[in-house]
XYZ file of C-alpha atoms in Angstrom:
552
model
C -51.549 -19.519 51.371
C -48.610 -20.045 49.550
C -45.983 -17.377 50.274
C -44.473 -15.661 46.873
C -41.627 -14.408 49.072
C -40.353 -18.055 48.872
C -39.628 -17.592 45.041
C -36.674 -15.074 46.464
C -35.214 -16.726 49.254
C -35.565 -20.619 48.928
C -33.027 -23.237 48.240
C -29.659 -23.482 47.029
C -30.794 -20.703 43.911
C -31.488 -18.242 47.038
C -28.487 -17.371 48.248
C -27.510 -14.401 46.601
C -30.849 -12.865 46.999
C -30.789 -13.977 50.430
C -27.129 -12.683 50.699
C -28.546 -9.100 49.359
C -31.489 -8.910 52.298
C -28.634 -10.125 54.724
C -27.025 -6.787 53.541
C -30.279 -4.763 54.873
C -29.719 -6.347 58.697
C -31.885 -9.556 58.207
C -31.249 -12.426 60.155
C -31.598 -15.866 59.288
C -34.477 -15.767 61.149
C -36.379 -12.741 59.614
C -35.659 -14.191 56.168
C -38.140 -17.611 57.328
C -41.156 -15.631 58.119
C -43.737 -14.171 55.660
C -42.267 -10.676 53.714
C -44.851 -7.710 54.414
C -44.765 -4.735 52.796
C -45.742 -1.375 53.896
C -46.148 1.065 51.128
C -46.099 4.508 52.492
C -46.511 7.477 50.689
C -44.800 9.867 53.400
C -43.053 13.633 52.759
C -42.743 16.287 54.470
C -44.871 18.595 51.711
C -47.778 17.667 52.274
C -49.746 17.943 55.492
C -51.528 15.118 55.230
C -48.068 12.782 55.201
C -46.232 14.717 57.858
C -46.989 11.495 60.661
C -47.009 9.037 58.233
C -43.397 7.842 58.932
C -44.462 7.573 63.086
C -47.923 5.299 61.590
C -45.123 2.991 59.659
C -43.586 1.976 62.442
C -46.742 1.422 64.347
C -47.992 -0.930 61.432
C -44.337 -2.443 61.311
C -44.647 -3.291 65.188
C -47.820 -4.841 64.429
C -46.146 -6.978 61.553
C -43.528 -8.172 63.608
C -45.959 -9.386 66.561
C -47.780 -11.247 64.323
C -44.600 -13.169 63.086
C -44.097 -11.267 59.422
C -41.092 -9.491 58.615
C -42.076 -5.663 57.811
C -40.156 -3.698 54.745
C -40.910 -0.097 53.812
C -40.881 1.789 50.674
C -42.483 5.069 49.635
C -44.390 6.472 46.672
C -44.912 10.270 45.500
C -47.715 12.412 47.237
C -48.847 15.495 45.836
C -50.839 18.549 47.635
C -53.670 19.088 45.762
C -53.806 22.608 48.144
C -50.274 23.670 47.418
C -50.880 22.775 44.206
C -54.176 24.405 43.277
C -54.719 27.547 40.740
C -51.324 26.533 39.460
C -49.790 24.802 36.450
C -49.300 22.192 38.981
C -52.250 20.620 39.418
C -52.326 19.176 36.005
C -50.183 16.707 37.919
C -52.247 15.719 40.348
C -54.866 13.110 39.156
C -52.055 11.685 36.192
C -50.002 11.039 39.504
C -52.742 8.420 40.687
C -51.805 6.307 37.883
C -47.820 6.933 38.488
C -49.026 5.654 42.243
C -50.932 2.672 41.000
C -47.612 1.906 38.990
C -45.382 2.119 41.461
C -46.764 -0.149 44.103
C -47.547 -2.691 41.229
C -43.778 -2.671 40.558
C -42.389 -2.905 43.857
C -45.122 -5.210 45.084
C -44.797 -8.154 42.004
C -41.133 -7.317 41.707
C -40.036 -8.302 45.292
C -42.840 -11.065 45.745
C -44.101 -9.625 48.764
C -46.651 -11.683 50.652
C -48.955 -9.168 51.622
C -48.893 -5.262 52.082
C -50.159 -2.579 54.290
C -50.489 0.658 52.402
C -50.124 3.773 54.323
C -51.396 7.242 52.521
C -53.756 9.972 52.975
C -54.900 12.978 50.215
C -56.762 13.118 47.616
C -55.102 10.935 43.938
C -52.673 8.598 46.684
C -55.506 6.559 48.192
C -57.104 5.573 45.233
C -53.807 5.235 43.444
C -52.954 2.566 46.225
C -56.108 0.707 46.103
C -56.235 0.312 42.249
C -52.539 -1.507 42.994
C -53.838 -3.469 45.294
C -56.510 -4.528 43.359
C -54.386 -5.552 40.403
C -51.536 -7.209 42.377
C -54.333 -9.318 44.821
C -52.145 -10.327 47.884
C -53.153 -9.757 51.143
C -53.695 -6.187 51.761
C -54.915 -3.455 54.423
C -55.430 0.086 53.427
C -54.474 2.538 56.304
C -55.220 6.266 55.964
C -53.611 9.097 57.843
C -56.616 10.891 59.232
C -58.055 14.315 59.393
C -56.385 17.636 60.469
C -58.280 19.218 63.910
C -60.234 22.236 62.565
C -58.292 25.381 62.967
C -59.959 28.150 65.028
C -60.327 32.356 64.903
C -62.622 34.250 66.424
C -64.612 31.945 67.769
C -65.416 30.248 64.597
C -63.872 26.648 63.482
C -61.615 27.001 60.111
C -60.509 24.624 57.755
C -58.422 25.234 54.355
C -61.499 26.191 52.362
C -61.595 29.428 54.955
C -58.228 30.520 53.278
C -59.170 30.058 49.725
C -62.302 31.551 50.256
C -60.851 34.352 52.456
C -59.234 35.676 49.210
C -62.498 36.832 47.557
C -63.960 38.008 50.453
C -60.922 40.580 50.253
C -61.354 41.538 46.883
C -65.008 42.154 47.449
C -64.129 44.602 50.532
C -66.306 41.672 52.955
C -62.843 40.906 54.836
C -59.485 43.186 55.551
C -56.158 41.597 54.171
C -55.275 41.999 58.512
C -58.092 39.593 59.163
C -57.124 37.458 55.674
C -53.745 36.587 57.142
C -55.349 35.717 60.456
C -57.095 33.055 58.924
C -54.062 31.980 56.941
C -52.432 31.813 60.110
C -55.198 29.641 62.210
C -56.998 27.716 59.420
C -54.560 24.421 59.120
C -53.017 23.869 62.957
C -51.101 20.693 62.107
C -50.612 17.349 60.397
C -53.413 15.325 58.705
C -55.894 15.781 55.606
C -57.909 19.169 55.903
C -60.247 18.955 58.260
C -63.599 18.763 56.269
C -65.225 16.103 53.905
C -62.848 17.273 50.708
C -61.421 14.346 48.985
C -59.215 12.686 50.804
C -61.306 12.608 53.879
C -64.205 11.307 51.261
C -62.090 8.789 50.084
C -60.608 7.288 53.632
C -64.659 6.919 54.700
C -65.437 4.778 51.283
C -62.201 2.822 51.971
C -63.528 1.880 55.379
C -66.826 1.819 53.710
C -66.073 -0.746 51.301
C -63.479 -3.038 53.753
C -60.493 -2.280 53.063
C -60.013 -0.583 56.252
C -60.276 -1.631 59.999
C -63.448 0.134 61.175
C -62.299 3.398 62.795
C -59.740 4.411 60.645
C -61.235 6.766 57.893
C -62.547 9.037 60.613
C -59.782 8.588 63.856
C -57.599 11.674 63.373
C -53.643 11.956 62.693
C -52.700 13.563 65.850
C -55.013 11.015 67.524
C -53.478 7.594 69.798
C -56.342 5.849 68.547
C -54.443 6.331 65.306
C -51.625 5.054 66.337
C -53.327 1.712 67.960
C -55.005 1.357 64.681
C -52.187 1.312 62.839
C -50.745 -1.813 64.955
C -53.906 -3.660 64.563
C -53.676 -3.130 60.919
C -50.362 -4.578 61.041
C -50.943 -7.612 62.977
C -54.565 -7.916 60.944
C -52.693 -8.251 57.346
C -51.030 -11.000 58.585
C -54.236 -12.787 59.682
C -55.701 -12.125 56.134
C -52.523 -13.974 54.953
C -53.082 -16.664 56.928
C -56.595 -17.044 56.095
C -55.801 -16.352 52.211
C -58.179 -12.943 52.094
C -56.932 -10.805 49.094
C -58.802 -7.681 48.103
C -60.507 -8.950 45.763
C -62.477 -10.826 47.823
C -63.270 -7.893 49.469
C -63.809 -5.555 46.419
C -67.093 -7.117 45.422
C -69.916 -5.132 43.602
C -71.590 -5.242 46.565
C -68.805 -3.542 48.633
C -68.678 -0.798 45.717
C -72.431 -0.089 45.983
C -71.825 0.255 49.880
C -69.322 2.816 49.801
C -71.198 4.870 46.910
C -74.149 4.704 49.604
C -71.911 5.912 52.276
C -70.314 8.457 50.113
C -74.204 9.655 48.830
C -75.228 9.840 52.595
C -72.253 12.000 53.518
C -72.636 14.628 50.620
C -68.905 13.750 49.695
C -66.622 14.908 46.880
C -67.721 14.244 43.175
C -63.940 13.467 42.695
C -65.020 9.890 43.716
C -67.000 9.290 41.367
C -63.622 9.611 39.135
C -61.551 7.559 41.496
C -64.104 4.240 42.539
C -64.781 4.029 38.666
C -60.812 3.167 38.114
C -60.958 1.287 41.520
C -63.575 -0.796 40.331
C -61.766 -1.227 37.064
C -58.618 -2.661 38.668
C -60.715 -5.009 40.129
C -62.350 -6.230 37.196
C -65.895 -4.921 38.391
C -68.214 -2.996 35.881
C -69.217 0.128 37.478
C -71.101 2.699 35.758
C -71.960 6.272 36.359
C -75.739 5.279 36.014
C -75.415 3.031 39.225
C -74.336 6.172 40.942
C -77.730 7.906 40.083
C -79.759 5.012 40.890
C -78.557 4.504 44.209
C -78.715 8.652 44.568
C -82.660 8.045 44.480
C -83.006 5.994 47.289
C -80.004 6.995 49.395
C -81.050 10.034 51.734
C -78.462 12.648 52.387
C -78.045 12.535 56.448
C -74.610 14.101 56.989
C -74.288 17.753 56.754
C -70.208 18.256 57.172
C -67.959 20.602 55.543
C -67.722 22.427 53.116
C -71.293 23.005 52.551
C -72.328 22.214 55.745
C -71.254 23.613 59.455
C -69.741 20.228 60.606
C -66.061 18.792 60.700
C -64.571 15.530 60.520
C -63.831 15.777 64.275
C -68.006 15.631 64.611
C -68.328 12.760 62.669
C -65.715 10.822 64.568
C -67.168 11.987 68.084
C -70.597 10.163 66.436
C -69.466 7.055 65.786
C -67.183 7.494 62.488
C -68.327 5.368 59.403
C -69.939 2.499 61.682
C -71.897 4.660 62.739
C -73.259 6.016 60.017
C -73.721 2.712 58.075
C -75.501 1.099 60.764
C -77.906 4.547 60.560
C -78.384 3.476 56.969
C -79.535 0.048 57.876
C -81.019 -2.155 55.206
C -79.858 0.290 52.729
C -76.331 -1.337 53.271
C -75.524 -4.517 52.059
C -74.419 -6.765 55.006
C -72.666 -9.810 52.802
C -69.259 -8.464 51.938
C -66.196 -9.628 53.602
C -63.797 -7.271 55.073
C -60.239 -6.684 56.126
C -61.134 -7.393 59.539
C -61.879 -11.132 58.321
C -65.977 -10.872 59.086
C -68.766 -9.529 57.105
C -70.262 -5.889 57.187
C -73.269 -7.134 59.233
C -71.207 -8.653 61.969
C -68.981 -5.745 62.044
C -72.141 -3.430 62.896
C -73.790 -5.512 65.278
C -71.957 -3.506 67.878
C -71.828 0.115 66.464
C -72.963 2.669 68.933
C -74.562 6.239 67.772
C -73.198 9.048 70.282
C -74.130 12.082 68.424
C -77.648 11.936 66.326
C -77.354 15.303 65.278
C -74.655 14.429 63.464
C -76.104 11.716 61.803
C -79.413 12.175 61.068
C -82.166 9.532 61.210
C -83.500 8.386 57.501
C -86.863 10.072 58.514
C -84.923 13.559 58.931
C -82.671 13.893 56.032
C -80.987 17.192 55.209
C -82.152 16.065 51.626
C -84.062 12.832 50.151
C -81.750 12.122 47.616
C -78.051 11.493 48.239
C -75.302 14.099 47.718
C -73.900 13.440 44.195
C -76.004 13.927 41.280
C -75.232 12.852 37.156
C -76.304 14.907 34.362
C -76.941 14.355 30.782
C -78.105 16.359 28.254
C -77.245 18.487 24.879
C -74.248 19.789 26.702
C -72.892 17.014 28.611
C -74.548 13.720 26.283
C -71.899 11.444 28.380
C -72.415 12.759 31.273
C -71.715 15.478 34.028
C -71.594 15.590 37.918
C -72.702 17.733 40.554
C -72.282 17.726 44.557
C -75.835 17.746 44.752
C -75.458 18.463 48.534
C -73.909 21.350 47.865
C -75.820 23.466 46.039
C -78.040 26.198 47.290
C -81.764 25.288 46.836
C -82.320 28.578 44.841
C -79.602 27.109 41.883
C -81.364 23.533 41.925
C -83.270 25.004 38.638
C -81.056 27.584 37.065
C -81.118 29.133 32.980
C -78.370 32.148 32.481
C -76.000 33.222 30.023
C -72.603 31.773 29.330
C -69.279 33.143 30.021
C -67.030 31.467 28.317
C -63.134 30.949 29.281
C -60.273 28.682 27.958
C -58.837 28.304 31.218
C -59.208 28.108 35.006
C -56.886 31.423 35.411
C -58.908 33.183 32.904
C -61.907 32.913 34.958
C -60.587 33.241 38.187
C -59.295 36.945 37.361
C -63.036 37.693 35.422
C -64.906 36.564 38.825
C -61.884 38.759 40.954
C -62.541 41.531 39.008
C -66.040 41.688 39.382
C -66.834 40.904 35.427
C -69.403 38.428 36.436
C -72.659 38.886 37.388
C -75.777 37.352 39.004
C -77.407 34.969 36.809
C -74.228 34.362 34.892
C -72.990 30.789 33.921
C -69.179 30.341 33.860
C -67.897 27.714 31.245
C -64.229 26.539 31.581
C -63.369 24.082 29.353
C -60.122 22.611 28.156
C -59.461 21.703 31.527
C -60.614 17.810 31.027
C -58.136 14.834 31.204
C -56.947 15.130 27.767
C -57.424 19.187 27.294
C -55.963 20.097 30.594
C -54.195 17.754 30.153
C -54.861 16.464 33.954
C -58.401 17.343 34.456
C -57.341 20.529 37.380
C -59.771 20.940 40.194
C -60.465 24.400 40.281
C -61.306 25.662 43.937
C -59.961 29.047 43.105
C -62.619 29.929 40.727
C -65.273 28.294 42.900
C -63.810 29.918 46.205
C -63.537 33.723 44.395
C -67.299 32.973 43.250
C -68.086 32.042 47.125
C -66.099 34.878 48.384
C -67.749 37.429 46.183
C -71.143 36.458 47.558
C -72.076 34.900 44.078
C -72.851 31.596 45.485
C -76.791 31.712 45.429
C -76.698 32.696 41.851
C -74.119 32.202 39.866
C -73.293 28.395 38.595
C -69.958 26.925 36.931
C -69.903 24.520 34.432
C -66.815 22.724 33.419
C -64.860 19.555 31.778
C -62.456 19.811 34.578
C -63.109 18.721 37.956
C -63.558 20.116 41.564
C -61.878 19.938 44.826
C -63.777 17.988 47.507
C -63.703 21.471 49.065
C -66.072 23.333 46.437
C -69.660 24.039 47.083
C -72.392 25.643 44.690
C -73.871 25.284 41.901
C -70.830 23.592 40.159
C -70.945 20.920 37.699
C -67.639 19.115 36.557
C -66.781 16.145 34.687
C -68.609 17.097 31.038
C -68.259 14.627 28.931
C -67.277 14.437 26.236
C -64.567 17.265 27.046
C -63.730 20.200 24.982
C -60.405 18.749 23.504
C -62.832 15.365 22.377
C -65.059 18.103 20.055
C -67.696 17.750 23.059
C -70.719 20.136 22.637
C -68.934 22.535 25.550
C -65.994 23.381 23.191
C -69.071 25.422 21.028
C -70.399 27.397 23.845
C -70.298 30.772 23.048
C -70.852 33.820 25.169
C -74.411 34.820 25.476
C -75.385 31.400 24.857
C -77.946 29.902 27.313
C -77.347 27.350 29.584
C -80.062 25.399 31.411
C -79.435 23.424 34.707
C -81.919 21.201 36.435
C -80.383 19.122 39.188
C -83.934 17.626 39.996
C -84.679 16.378 36.694
C -80.595 15.729 36.137
C -80.459 17.834 32.846
C -77.734 20.038 31.618
C -78.776 21.794 28.453
C -77.500 24.447 25.556
C -80.822 26.403 24.900
C -80.034 25.967 21.241
C -81.685 24.400 18.319
C -80.450 21.010 17.183
C -79.477 21.728 13.896
C -77.399 24.784 15.330
C -75.588 22.687 17.716
C -74.764 20.317 15.013
C -73.609 23.128 12.693
C -71.009 24.331 15.296
C -69.800 20.952 15.632
C -69.255 20.445 12.283
C -67.330 23.602 11.897
C -65.253 22.729 15.033
C -61.776 22.130 14.708
C -60.026 20.165 17.678
C -56.933 22.276 19.202
C -53.267 20.867 19.016
C -52.435 19.403 22.146
C -51.432 21.779 25.237
C -48.355 19.894 26.136
C -45.744 18.137 23.900
C -43.461 16.269 25.738
C -43.080 14.337 29.060
C -45.629 12.129 31.071
C -48.376 14.939 30.558
C -48.148 14.593 26.521
C -48.138 10.437 27.240
C -50.901 11.056 29.567
C -52.936 13.023 27.216
C -52.596 10.387 24.550
C -53.760 7.744 26.552
C -56.310 8.843 29.304
C -59.878 8.358 28.846
C -63.011 10.353 29.379
C -63.417 11.005 32.796
C -67.042 9.264 32.310
C -64.691 6.079 32.210
C -62.665 7.225 35.362
C -59.968 8.792 33.738
C -57.797 5.812 33.428
C -55.269 4.996 31.050
C -56.051 2.980 28.104
């Protein structure tokens, strides 16, 4: 494969550029080798990123051992958990595009020949994958790995335990002292939060569609296995460069379907719908929401991981991780897609073993016969809405109740914690979509409050915003069109009946069609909440959640 870096260093014209590289400490021999970027999202704000500098050193060692010259640069990373429930969460999803753009700029401006991207957490991994698809040079995505579970009184914990403790204290089910003990124990160190939340779901899906080496998605942050895989990733990207294997040869339609199938079998985060649509867009693949639902009808949910299940990422790792899951799925998985190993999926899976059958159930004994995500439509969501099917109590798969309407997350959370929400209610939170938020905040605080208050089996929540991967319960997000675009969710009034029928994929505002039409005709689009800065620009150019909230 032709080396792009030779544009920088070749010939007499390259002399001043070589001089600048020598100021970095490079020798003539270093300059003669392929230039391989290490795009790292290390910072000491996000627990999932604390250890990424060490992993970068291992990646660099692998690159050097295979004959390349590594260069490291950084990009931003926002911790959704720290931003959660504050105005800061408005900036989380928009950061995905900043991350993608920053990688594209660095890789293109410096004419790198190949790249290993290192990241953990929710928006950073998909943002990097979007850039890798755009730039299309040999690349491997290396994810930082899950956090170990915490422990308290013989019970394993994760960050969701802390969020749900807030509601439990308000409901009198937990003392403040006990909650403080949970606070001190639920997040014991570095890594992405210990359950199958968005960060770990995306790590698993990245491996499933072939952009990470097998075993990367579930190997834990503190495990020496993670360092070995980092070194192997550095070596392997040089092999991809030698063979001319680029991301778009890996990110095919079949590869995306494998990622969706794994997502459905795991019961992963609903945020992956947004991210897979966006990555596919940059990879030049046409992907729509109907694909998720079509595959969901024939893909069983066979892993029961936190937040809705009892198992943690550590259990999935010990059961064989993503390769074991894919092998269990058998013919549901497409065997032909190429992967960063240089081999096809079917070849990677030949020697995969199962270690814990109770973690990854046989197809004949699933937790649910359908996949973990469902796409809903109806008079309240003409373009679509998304729900984590696997996280919904059987009692709430069909629900009809009165709307309790709020125009922001904070007001809804206050109402829940002050016991204003009653059994049977449908909480509606609007003006939290990509344009209306702006930024489409995750809303773990109200959903965790519902669970903590003991209302998880009797109260539903519907929003044009989105939910954390840690959310479970009858929580329906991504309602499109959103309120800021004049979607029907904007004209819901307190007391209106809402029908949720997840098995039939329905989300209905139970009003006569003429009444809905009359209300929509009277509706006036509110002025944007934000008038300046990045969010103001974002709100003007972001697309619907139904299209992945990409920028147009």
